[in-house]
PDB file of C-alpha atoms and ligand atoms in Angstrom:
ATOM      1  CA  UNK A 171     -20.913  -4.861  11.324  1.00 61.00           C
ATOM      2  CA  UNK A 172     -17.761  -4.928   9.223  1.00 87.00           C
ATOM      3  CA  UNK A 173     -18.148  -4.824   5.183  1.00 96.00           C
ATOM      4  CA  UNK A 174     -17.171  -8.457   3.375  1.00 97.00           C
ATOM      5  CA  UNK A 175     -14.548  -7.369   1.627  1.00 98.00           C
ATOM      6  CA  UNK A 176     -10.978  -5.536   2.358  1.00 98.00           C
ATOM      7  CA  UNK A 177      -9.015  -4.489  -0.216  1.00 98.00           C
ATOM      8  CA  UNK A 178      -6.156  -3.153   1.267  1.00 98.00           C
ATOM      9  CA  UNK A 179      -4.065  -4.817   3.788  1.00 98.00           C
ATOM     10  CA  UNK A 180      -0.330  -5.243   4.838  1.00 96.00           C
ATOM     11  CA  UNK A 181       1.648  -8.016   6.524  1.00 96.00           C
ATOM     12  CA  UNK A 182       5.271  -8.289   8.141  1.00 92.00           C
ATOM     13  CA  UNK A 183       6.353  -8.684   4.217  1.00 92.00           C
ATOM     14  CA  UNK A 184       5.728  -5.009   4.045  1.00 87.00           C
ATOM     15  CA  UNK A 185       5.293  -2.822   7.457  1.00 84.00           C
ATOM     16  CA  UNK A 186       2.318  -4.557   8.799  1.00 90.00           C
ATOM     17  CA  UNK A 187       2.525  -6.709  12.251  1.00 92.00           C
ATOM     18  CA  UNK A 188       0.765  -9.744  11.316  1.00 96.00           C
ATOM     19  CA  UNK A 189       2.203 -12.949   9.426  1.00 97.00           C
ATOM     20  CA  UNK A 190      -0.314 -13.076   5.949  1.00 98.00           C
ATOM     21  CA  UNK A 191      -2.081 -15.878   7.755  1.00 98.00           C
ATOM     22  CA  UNK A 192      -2.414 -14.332  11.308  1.00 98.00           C
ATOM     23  CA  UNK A 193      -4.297 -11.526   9.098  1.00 98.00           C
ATOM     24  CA  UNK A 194      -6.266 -14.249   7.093  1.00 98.00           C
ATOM     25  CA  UNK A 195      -7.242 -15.791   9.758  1.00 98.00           C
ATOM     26  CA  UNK A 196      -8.121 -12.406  11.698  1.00 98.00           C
ATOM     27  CA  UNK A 197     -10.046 -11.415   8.646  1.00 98.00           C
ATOM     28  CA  UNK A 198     -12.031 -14.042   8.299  1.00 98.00           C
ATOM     29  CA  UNK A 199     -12.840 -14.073  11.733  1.00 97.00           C
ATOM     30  CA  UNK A 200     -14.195 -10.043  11.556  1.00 97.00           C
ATOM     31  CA  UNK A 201     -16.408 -11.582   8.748  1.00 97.00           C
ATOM     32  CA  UNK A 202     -14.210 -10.464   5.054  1.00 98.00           C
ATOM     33  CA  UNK A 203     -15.081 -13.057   2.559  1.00 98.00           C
ATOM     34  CA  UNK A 204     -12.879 -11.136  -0.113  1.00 98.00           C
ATOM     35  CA  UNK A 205      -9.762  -9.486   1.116  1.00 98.00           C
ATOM     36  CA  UNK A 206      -6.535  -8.342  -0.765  1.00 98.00           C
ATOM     37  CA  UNK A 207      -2.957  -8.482   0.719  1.00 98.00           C
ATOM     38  CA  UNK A 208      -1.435  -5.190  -0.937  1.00 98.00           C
ATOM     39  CA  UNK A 209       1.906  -4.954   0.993  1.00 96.00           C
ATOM     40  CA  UNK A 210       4.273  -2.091  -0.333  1.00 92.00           C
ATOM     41  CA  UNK A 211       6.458  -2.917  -3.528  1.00 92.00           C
ATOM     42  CA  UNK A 212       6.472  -6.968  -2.689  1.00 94.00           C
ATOM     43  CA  UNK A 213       4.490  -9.532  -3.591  1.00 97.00           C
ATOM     44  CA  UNK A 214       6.677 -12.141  -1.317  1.00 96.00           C
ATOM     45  CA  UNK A 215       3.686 -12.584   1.454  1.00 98.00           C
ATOM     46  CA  UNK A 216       1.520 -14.175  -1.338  1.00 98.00           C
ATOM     47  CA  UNK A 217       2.997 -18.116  -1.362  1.00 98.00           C
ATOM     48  CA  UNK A 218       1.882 -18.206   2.300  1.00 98.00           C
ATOM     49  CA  UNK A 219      -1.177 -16.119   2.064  1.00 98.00           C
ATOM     50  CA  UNK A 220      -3.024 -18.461  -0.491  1.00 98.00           C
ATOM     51  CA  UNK A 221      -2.204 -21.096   1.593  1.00 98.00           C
ATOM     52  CA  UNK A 222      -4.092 -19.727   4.705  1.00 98.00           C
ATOM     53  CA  UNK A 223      -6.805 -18.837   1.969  1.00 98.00           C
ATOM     54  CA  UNK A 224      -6.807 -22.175   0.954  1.00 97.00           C
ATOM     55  CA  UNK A 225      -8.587 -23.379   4.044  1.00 97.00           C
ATOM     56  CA  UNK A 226     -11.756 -21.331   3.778  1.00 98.00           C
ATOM     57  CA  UNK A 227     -12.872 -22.443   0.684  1.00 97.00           C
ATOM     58  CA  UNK A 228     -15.902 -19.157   1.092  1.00 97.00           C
ATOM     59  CA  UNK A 229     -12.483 -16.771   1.132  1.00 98.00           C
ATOM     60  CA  UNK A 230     -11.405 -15.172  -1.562  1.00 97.00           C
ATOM     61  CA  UNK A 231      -7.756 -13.852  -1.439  1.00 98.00           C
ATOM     62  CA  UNK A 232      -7.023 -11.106  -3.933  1.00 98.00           C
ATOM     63  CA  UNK A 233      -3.426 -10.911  -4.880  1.00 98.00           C
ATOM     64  CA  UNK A 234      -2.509  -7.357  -4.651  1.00 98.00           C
ATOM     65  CA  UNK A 235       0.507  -4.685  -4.090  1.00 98.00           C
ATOM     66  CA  UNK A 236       0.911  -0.991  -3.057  1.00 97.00           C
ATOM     67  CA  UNK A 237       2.713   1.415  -5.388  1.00 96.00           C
ATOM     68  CA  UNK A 238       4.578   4.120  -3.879  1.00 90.00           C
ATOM     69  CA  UNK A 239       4.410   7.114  -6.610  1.00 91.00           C
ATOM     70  CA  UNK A 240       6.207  10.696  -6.239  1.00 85.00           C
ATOM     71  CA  UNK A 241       4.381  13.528  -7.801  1.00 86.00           C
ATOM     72  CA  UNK A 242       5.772  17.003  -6.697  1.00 82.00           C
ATOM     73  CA  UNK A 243       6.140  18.200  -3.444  1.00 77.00           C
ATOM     74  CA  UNK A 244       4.158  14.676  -2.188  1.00 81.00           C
ATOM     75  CA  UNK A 245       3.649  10.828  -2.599  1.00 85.00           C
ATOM     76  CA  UNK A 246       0.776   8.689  -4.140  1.00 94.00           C
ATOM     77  CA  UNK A 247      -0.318   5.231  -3.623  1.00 95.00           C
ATOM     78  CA  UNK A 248      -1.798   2.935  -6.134  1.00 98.00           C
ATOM     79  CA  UNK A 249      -3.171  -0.618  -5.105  1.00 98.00           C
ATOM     80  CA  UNK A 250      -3.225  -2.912  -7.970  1.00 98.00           C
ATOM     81  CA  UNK A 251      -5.454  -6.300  -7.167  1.00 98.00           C
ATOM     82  CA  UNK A 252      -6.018  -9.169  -9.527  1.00 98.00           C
ATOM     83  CA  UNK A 253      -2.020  -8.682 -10.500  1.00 98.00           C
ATOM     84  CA  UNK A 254      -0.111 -11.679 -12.716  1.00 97.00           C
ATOM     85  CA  UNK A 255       2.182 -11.416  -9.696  1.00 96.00           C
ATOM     86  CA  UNK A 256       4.131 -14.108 -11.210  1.00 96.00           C
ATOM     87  CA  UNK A 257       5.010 -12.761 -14.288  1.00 97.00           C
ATOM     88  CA  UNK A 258       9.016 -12.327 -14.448  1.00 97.00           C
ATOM     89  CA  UNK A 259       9.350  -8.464 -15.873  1.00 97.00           C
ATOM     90  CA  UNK A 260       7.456  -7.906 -12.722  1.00 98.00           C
ATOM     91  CA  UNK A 261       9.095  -9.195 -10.565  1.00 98.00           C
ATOM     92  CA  UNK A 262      12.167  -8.008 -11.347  1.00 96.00           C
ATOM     93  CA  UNK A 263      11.123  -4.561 -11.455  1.00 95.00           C
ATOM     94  CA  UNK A 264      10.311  -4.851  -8.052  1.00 95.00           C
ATOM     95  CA  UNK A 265      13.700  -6.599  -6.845  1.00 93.00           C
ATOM     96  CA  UNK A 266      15.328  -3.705  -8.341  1.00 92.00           C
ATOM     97  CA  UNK A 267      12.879  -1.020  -6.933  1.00 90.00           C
ATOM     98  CA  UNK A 268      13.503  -2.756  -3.040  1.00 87.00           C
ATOM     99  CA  UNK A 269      17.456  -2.740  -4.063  1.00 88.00           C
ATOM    100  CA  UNK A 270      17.474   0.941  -4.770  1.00 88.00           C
ATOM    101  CA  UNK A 271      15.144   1.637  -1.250  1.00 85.00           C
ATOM    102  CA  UNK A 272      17.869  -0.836   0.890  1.00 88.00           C
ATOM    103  CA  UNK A 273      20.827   1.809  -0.641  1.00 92.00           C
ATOM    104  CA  UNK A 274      19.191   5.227  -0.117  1.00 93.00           C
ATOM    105  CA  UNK A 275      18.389   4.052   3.533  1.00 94.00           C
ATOM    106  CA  UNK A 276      22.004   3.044   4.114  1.00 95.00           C
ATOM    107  CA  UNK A 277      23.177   6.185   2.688  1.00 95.00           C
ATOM    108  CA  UNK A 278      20.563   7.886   4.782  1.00 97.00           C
ATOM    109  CA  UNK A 279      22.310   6.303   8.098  1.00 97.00           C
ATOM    110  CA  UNK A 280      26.146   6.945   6.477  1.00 97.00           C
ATOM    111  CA  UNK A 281      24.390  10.531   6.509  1.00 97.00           C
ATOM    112  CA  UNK A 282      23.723  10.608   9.954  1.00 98.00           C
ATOM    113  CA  UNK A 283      26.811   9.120  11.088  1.00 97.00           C
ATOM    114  CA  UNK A 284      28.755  11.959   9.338  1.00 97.00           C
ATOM    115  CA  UNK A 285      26.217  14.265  11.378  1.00 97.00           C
ATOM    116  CA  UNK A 286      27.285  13.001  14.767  1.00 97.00           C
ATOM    117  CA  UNK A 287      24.028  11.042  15.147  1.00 97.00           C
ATOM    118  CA  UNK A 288      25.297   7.240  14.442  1.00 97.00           C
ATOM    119  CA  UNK A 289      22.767   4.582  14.299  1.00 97.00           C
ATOM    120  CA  UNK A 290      23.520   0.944  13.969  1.00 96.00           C
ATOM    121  CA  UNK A 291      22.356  -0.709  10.715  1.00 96.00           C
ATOM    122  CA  UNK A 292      21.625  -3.864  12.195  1.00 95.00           C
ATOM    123  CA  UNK A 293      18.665  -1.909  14.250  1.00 95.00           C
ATOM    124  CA  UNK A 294      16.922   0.410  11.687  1.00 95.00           C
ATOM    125  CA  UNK A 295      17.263  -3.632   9.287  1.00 91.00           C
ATOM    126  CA  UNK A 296      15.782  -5.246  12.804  1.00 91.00           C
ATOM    127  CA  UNK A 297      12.667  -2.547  12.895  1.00 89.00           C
ATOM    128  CA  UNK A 298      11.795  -3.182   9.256  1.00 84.00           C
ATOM    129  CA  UNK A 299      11.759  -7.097  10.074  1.00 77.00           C
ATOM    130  CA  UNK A 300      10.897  -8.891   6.727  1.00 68.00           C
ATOM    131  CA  UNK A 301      10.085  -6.189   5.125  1.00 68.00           C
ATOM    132  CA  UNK A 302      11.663  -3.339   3.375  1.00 70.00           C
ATOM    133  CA  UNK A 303      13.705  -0.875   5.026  1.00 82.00           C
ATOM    134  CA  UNK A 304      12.604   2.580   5.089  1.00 85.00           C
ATOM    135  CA  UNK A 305      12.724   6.108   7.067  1.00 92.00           C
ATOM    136  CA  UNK A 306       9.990   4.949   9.909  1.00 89.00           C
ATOM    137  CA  UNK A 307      12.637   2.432  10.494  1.00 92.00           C
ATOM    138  CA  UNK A 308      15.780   4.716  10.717  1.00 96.00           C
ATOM    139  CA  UNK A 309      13.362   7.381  12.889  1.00 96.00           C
ATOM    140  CA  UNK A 310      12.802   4.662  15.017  1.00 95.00           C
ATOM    141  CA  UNK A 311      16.549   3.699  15.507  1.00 97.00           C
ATOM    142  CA  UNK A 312      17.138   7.802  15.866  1.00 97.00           C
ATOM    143  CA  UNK A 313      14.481   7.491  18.792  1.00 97.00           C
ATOM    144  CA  UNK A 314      16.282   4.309  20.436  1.00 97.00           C
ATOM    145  CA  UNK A 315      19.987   5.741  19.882  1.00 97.00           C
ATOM    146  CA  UNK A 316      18.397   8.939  22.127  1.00 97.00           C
ATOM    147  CA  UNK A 317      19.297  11.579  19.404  1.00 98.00           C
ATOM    148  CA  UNK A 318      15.617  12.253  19.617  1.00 97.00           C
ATOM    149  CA  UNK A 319      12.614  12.089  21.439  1.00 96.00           C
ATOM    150  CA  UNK A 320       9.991  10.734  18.811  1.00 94.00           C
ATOM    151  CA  UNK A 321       9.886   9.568  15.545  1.00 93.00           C
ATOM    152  CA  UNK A 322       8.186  12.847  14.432  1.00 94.00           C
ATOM    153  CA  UNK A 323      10.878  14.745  15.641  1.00 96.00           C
ATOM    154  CA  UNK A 324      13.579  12.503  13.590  1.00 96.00           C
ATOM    155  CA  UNK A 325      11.927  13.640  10.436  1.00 96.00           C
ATOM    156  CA  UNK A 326      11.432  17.207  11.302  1.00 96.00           C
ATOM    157  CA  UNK A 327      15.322  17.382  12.206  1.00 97.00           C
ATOM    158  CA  UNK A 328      16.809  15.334  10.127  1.00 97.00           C
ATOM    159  CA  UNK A 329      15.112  12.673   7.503  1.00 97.00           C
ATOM    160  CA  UNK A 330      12.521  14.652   6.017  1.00 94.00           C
ATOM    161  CA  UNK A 331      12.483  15.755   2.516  1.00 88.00           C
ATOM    162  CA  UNK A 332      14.399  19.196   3.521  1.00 91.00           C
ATOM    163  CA  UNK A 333      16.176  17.509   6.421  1.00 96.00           C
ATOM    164  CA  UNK A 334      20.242  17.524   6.568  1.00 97.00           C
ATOM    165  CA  UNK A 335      20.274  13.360   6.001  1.00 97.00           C
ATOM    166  CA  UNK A 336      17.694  12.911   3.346  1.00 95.00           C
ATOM    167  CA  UNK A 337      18.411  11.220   0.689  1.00 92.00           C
ATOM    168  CA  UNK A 338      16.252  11.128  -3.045  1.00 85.00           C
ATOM    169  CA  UNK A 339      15.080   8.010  -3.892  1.00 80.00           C
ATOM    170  CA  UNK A 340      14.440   6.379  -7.466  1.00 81.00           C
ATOM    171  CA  UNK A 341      11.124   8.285  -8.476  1.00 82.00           C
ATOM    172  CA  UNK A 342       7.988   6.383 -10.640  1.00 92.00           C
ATOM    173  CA  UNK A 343       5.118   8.703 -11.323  1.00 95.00           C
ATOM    174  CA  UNK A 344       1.719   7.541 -11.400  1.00 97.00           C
ATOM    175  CA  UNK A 345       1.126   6.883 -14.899  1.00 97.00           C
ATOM    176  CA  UNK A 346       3.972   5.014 -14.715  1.00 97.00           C
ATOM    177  CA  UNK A 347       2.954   2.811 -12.019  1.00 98.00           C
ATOM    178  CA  UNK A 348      -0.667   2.090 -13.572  1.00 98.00           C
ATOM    179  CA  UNK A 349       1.400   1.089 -16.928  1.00 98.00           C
ATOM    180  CA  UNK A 350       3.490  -1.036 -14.629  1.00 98.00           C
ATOM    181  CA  UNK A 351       0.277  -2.946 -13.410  1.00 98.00           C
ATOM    182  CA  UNK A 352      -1.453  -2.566 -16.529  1.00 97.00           C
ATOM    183  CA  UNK A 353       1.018  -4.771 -18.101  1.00 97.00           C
ATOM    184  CA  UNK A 354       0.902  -7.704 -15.347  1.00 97.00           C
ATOM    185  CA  UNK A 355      -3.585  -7.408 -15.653  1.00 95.00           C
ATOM    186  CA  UNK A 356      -3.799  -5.665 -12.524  1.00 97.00           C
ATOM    187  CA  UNK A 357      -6.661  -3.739 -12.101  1.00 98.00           C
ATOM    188  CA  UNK A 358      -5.954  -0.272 -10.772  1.00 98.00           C
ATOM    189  CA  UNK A 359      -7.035   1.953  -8.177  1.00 98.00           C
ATOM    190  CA  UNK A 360      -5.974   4.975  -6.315  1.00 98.00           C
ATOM    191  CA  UNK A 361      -5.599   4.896  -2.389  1.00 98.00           C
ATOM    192  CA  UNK A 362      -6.466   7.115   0.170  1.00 96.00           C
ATOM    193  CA  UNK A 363      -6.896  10.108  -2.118  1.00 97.00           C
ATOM    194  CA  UNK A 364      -8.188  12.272   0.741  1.00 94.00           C
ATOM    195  CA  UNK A 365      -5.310  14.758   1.021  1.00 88.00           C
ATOM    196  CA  UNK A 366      -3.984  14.769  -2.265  1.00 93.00           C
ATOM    197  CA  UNK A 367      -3.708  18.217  -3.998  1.00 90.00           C
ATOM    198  CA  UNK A 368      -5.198  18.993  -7.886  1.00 93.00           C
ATOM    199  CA  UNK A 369      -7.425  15.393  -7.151  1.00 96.00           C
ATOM    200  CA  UNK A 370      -9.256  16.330  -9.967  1.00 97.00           C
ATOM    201  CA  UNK A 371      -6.660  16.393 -12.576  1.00 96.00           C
ATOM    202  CA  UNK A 372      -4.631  13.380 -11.580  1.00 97.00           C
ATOM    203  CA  UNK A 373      -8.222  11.495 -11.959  1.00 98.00           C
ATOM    204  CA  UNK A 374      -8.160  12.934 -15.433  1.00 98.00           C
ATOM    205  CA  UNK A 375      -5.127  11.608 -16.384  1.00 97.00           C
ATOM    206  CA  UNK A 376      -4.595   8.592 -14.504  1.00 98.00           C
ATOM    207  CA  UNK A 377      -8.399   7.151 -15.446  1.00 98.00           C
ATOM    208  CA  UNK A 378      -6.977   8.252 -19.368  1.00 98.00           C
ATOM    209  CA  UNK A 379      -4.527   5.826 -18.590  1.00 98.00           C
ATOM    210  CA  UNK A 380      -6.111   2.603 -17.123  1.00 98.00           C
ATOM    211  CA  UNK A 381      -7.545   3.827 -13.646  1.00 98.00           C
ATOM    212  CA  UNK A 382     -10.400   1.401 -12.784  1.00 98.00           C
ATOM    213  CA  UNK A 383     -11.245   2.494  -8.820  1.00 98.00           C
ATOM    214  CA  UNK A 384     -10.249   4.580  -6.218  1.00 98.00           C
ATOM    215  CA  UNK A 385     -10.470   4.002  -2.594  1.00 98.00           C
ATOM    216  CA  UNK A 386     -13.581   5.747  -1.100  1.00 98.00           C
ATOM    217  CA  UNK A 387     -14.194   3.702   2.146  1.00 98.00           C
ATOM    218  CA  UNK A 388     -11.109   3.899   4.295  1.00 97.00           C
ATOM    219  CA  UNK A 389      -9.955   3.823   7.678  1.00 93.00           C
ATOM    220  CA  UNK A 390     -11.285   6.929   9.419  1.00 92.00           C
ATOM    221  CA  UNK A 391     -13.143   8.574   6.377  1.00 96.00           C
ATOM    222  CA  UNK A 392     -16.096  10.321   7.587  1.00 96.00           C
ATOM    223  CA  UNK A 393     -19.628  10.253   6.169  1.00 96.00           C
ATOM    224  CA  UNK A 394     -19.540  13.202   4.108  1.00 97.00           C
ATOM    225  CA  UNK A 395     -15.493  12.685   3.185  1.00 97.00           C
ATOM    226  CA  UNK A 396     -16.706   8.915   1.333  1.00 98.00           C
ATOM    227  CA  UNK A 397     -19.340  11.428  -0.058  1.00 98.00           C
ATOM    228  CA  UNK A 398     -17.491  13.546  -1.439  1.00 98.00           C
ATOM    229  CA  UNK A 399     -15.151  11.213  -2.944  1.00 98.00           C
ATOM    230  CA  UNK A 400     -17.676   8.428  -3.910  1.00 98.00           C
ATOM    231  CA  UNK A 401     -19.335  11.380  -6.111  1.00 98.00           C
ATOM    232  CA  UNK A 402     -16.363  12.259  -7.688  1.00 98.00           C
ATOM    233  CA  UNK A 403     -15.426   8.349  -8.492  1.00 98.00           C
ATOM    234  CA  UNK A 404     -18.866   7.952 -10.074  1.00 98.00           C
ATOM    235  CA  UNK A 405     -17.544  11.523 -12.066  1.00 98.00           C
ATOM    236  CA  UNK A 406     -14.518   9.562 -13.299  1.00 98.00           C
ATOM    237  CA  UNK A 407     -16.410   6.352 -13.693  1.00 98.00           C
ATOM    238  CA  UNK A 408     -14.373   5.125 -11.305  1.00 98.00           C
ATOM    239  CA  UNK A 409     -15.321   2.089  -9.032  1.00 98.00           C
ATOM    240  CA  UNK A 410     -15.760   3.490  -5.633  1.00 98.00           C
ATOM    241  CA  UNK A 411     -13.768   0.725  -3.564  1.00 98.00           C
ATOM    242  CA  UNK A 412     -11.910   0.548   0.107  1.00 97.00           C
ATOM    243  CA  UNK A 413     -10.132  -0.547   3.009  1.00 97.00           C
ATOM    244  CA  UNK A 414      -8.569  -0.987   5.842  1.00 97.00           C
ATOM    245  CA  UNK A 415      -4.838  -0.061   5.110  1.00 96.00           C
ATOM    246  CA  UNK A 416      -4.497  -2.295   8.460  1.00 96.00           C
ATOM    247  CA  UNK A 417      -0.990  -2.498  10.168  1.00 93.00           C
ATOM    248  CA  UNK A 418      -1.706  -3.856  12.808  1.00 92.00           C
ATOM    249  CA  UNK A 419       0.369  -0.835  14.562  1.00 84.00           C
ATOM    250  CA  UNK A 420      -2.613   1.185  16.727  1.00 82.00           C
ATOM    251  CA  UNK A 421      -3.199   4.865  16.475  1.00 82.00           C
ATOM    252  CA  UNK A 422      -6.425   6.614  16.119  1.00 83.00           C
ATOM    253  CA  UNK A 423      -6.738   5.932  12.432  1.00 83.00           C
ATOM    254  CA  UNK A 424      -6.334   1.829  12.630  1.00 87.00           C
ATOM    255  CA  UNK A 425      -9.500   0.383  11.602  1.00 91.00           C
ATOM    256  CA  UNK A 426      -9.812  -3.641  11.687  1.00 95.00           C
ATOM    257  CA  UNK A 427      -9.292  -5.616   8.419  1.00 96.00           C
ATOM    258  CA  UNK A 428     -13.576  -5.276   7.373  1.00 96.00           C
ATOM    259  CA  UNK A 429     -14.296  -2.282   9.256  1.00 96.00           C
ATOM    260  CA  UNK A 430     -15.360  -0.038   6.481  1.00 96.00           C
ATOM    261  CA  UNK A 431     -18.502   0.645   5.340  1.00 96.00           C
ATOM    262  CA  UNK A 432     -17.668  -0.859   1.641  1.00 97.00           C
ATOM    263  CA  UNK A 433     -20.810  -1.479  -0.147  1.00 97.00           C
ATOM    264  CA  UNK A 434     -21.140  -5.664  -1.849  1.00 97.00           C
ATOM    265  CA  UNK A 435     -21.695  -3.635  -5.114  1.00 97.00           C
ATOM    266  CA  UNK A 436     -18.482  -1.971  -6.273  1.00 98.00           C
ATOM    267  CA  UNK A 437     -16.834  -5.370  -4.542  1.00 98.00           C
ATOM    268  CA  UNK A 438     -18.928  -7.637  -7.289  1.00 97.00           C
ATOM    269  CA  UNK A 439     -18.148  -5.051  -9.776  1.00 97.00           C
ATOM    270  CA  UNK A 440     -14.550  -5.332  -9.560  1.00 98.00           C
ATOM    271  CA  UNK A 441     -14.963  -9.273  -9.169  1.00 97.00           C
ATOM    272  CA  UNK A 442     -16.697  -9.307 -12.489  1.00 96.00           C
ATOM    273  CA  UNK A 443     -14.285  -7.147 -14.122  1.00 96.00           C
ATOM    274  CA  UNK A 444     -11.518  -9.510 -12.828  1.00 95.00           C
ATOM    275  CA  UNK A 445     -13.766 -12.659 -13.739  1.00 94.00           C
ATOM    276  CA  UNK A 446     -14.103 -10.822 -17.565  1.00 91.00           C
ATOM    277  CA  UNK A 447     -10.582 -10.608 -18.227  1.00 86.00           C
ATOM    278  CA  UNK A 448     -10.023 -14.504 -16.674  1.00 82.00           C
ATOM    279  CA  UNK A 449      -8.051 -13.130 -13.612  1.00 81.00           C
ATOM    280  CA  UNK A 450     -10.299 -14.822 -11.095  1.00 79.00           C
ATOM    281  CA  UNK A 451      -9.149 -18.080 -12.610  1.00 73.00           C
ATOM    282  CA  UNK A 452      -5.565 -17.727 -11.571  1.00 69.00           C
ATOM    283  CA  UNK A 453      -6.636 -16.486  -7.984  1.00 72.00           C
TER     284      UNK A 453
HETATM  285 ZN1  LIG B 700      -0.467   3.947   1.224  1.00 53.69          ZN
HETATM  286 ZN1  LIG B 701      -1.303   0.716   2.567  1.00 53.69          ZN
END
């Protein structure tokens, strides 16, 4: 039995496989009454995602994002759900955040060229499909030029954060990022916080500055790992939420959209904190 809500999922507007309505519809099938499309840095999938919604009138769709963040030495992800994703300042924060990504990755492939390992732009644009461009898809054009054998090895030789073609990219920290979605009424939450280092004090500071969950239920979290972390969300009083994070890609980590073990509580608690501040109006 799958949970009734996901609230973290991607479509082809980010790096996911699935149109928003293919995933709707597979959704809905699994059972999720309540799902949120959180595709990275876009909000473009939406339009056509309320419009599957629209013909389950028991769905709710959640209009969400994903947040990349840089914090030293790694990366952290914040969903935001419930988000004014029409509001204009937003918007055109994030048009200028996917403008910056689509010139570090063609400097990243300039890069490459001047290495002696040329790939053609049109490919590493053709992997990314809709959405936006990024190092899985130049490692994937590095794997079908032959100048390596798997995408693994293209960012151990070359794209990784020490490799010869990398490339920095325009940097938000986390605080930052919850302001960001603060400011549109998104509600905030931290994903897959499993191998993040000094967890502790990054809850500190992001709950000091509008943290409402963080993602306790997800893909291949064991027992004792959504123990762990549920305990230290109820520390924070944080709401201990979840997903998916489905792709649609495979691998041993893929979990369907609903198959977490995501408790209805925390899910009707962050309903009725969206319902509170008149969110679940606009939805
Ligand atoms: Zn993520
Ligand atoms: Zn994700």
């Amino acid at each position: 039995m799958g949970s009734r809500g996901d609230l973290h999922t991607h479509s082809t507007f980010s790096d996911g496989v699935l149109t928003p309505t293919e995933l709707i519809e597979l959704a809905y099938r699994r059972g999720v009454r309540v799902m949120a499309l959180t595709d990275h840095d876009t909000t473009d999938g939406l339009p056509e995602a309320f419009e599957a919604a629209a013909r389950h009138p028991d769905f709710t769709l959640i209009p969400g994002i994903e947040m990349s963040t840089d914090v030293p030495g790694s990366e952290v992800h914040v969903l935001g759900h419930f988000i004014d994703w029409q509001d204009r300042e937003f918007q055109s924060r994030l048009v200028h955040l996917r403008e910056s990504r689509l010139g570090r990755a063609r400097r990243i492939v300039e890069k490459l060229g001047e290495l002696g390992k040329p790939v053609p732009w049109e490919r590493v644009a053709s992997f990314a499909g809709e959405g936006a461009v990024g190092r899985p898809h130049i490692a994937q054009a590095l794997v079908e030029a032959g100048h390596v054998a798997t995408v693994n090895e293209a960012f151990d030789l070359y794209i990784s954060r020490n490799g010869p073609a990398y490339v920095e990219r325009e940097r938000l920290t986390p605080i930052e990022v919850v302001d960001i979605l603060t400011s549109v009424e998104g509600l905030p939450t931290l994903a897959h916080p499993r191998d993040l280092d000094d967890l502790e004090e990054l809850l500190g500071r992001l709950k000091e500055a509008g943290l409402v969950g963080m993602e306790v239920y997800y893909q291949d979290y064991p027992p004792e790992e959504v123990e762990r972390l549920r305990i230290l969300a109820e520390r924070f009083d944080l709401l201990p939420l979840g997903g998916s994070d489905y792709h649609g890609l495979g691998g041993p980590s893929q979990r369907e959209p609903g198959d977490i073990p995501l408790p209805d509580g925390p899910l009707e608690r962050l309903l009725s904190l969206a319902r509170d501040r008149g969110s679940l109006e606009r939805v």
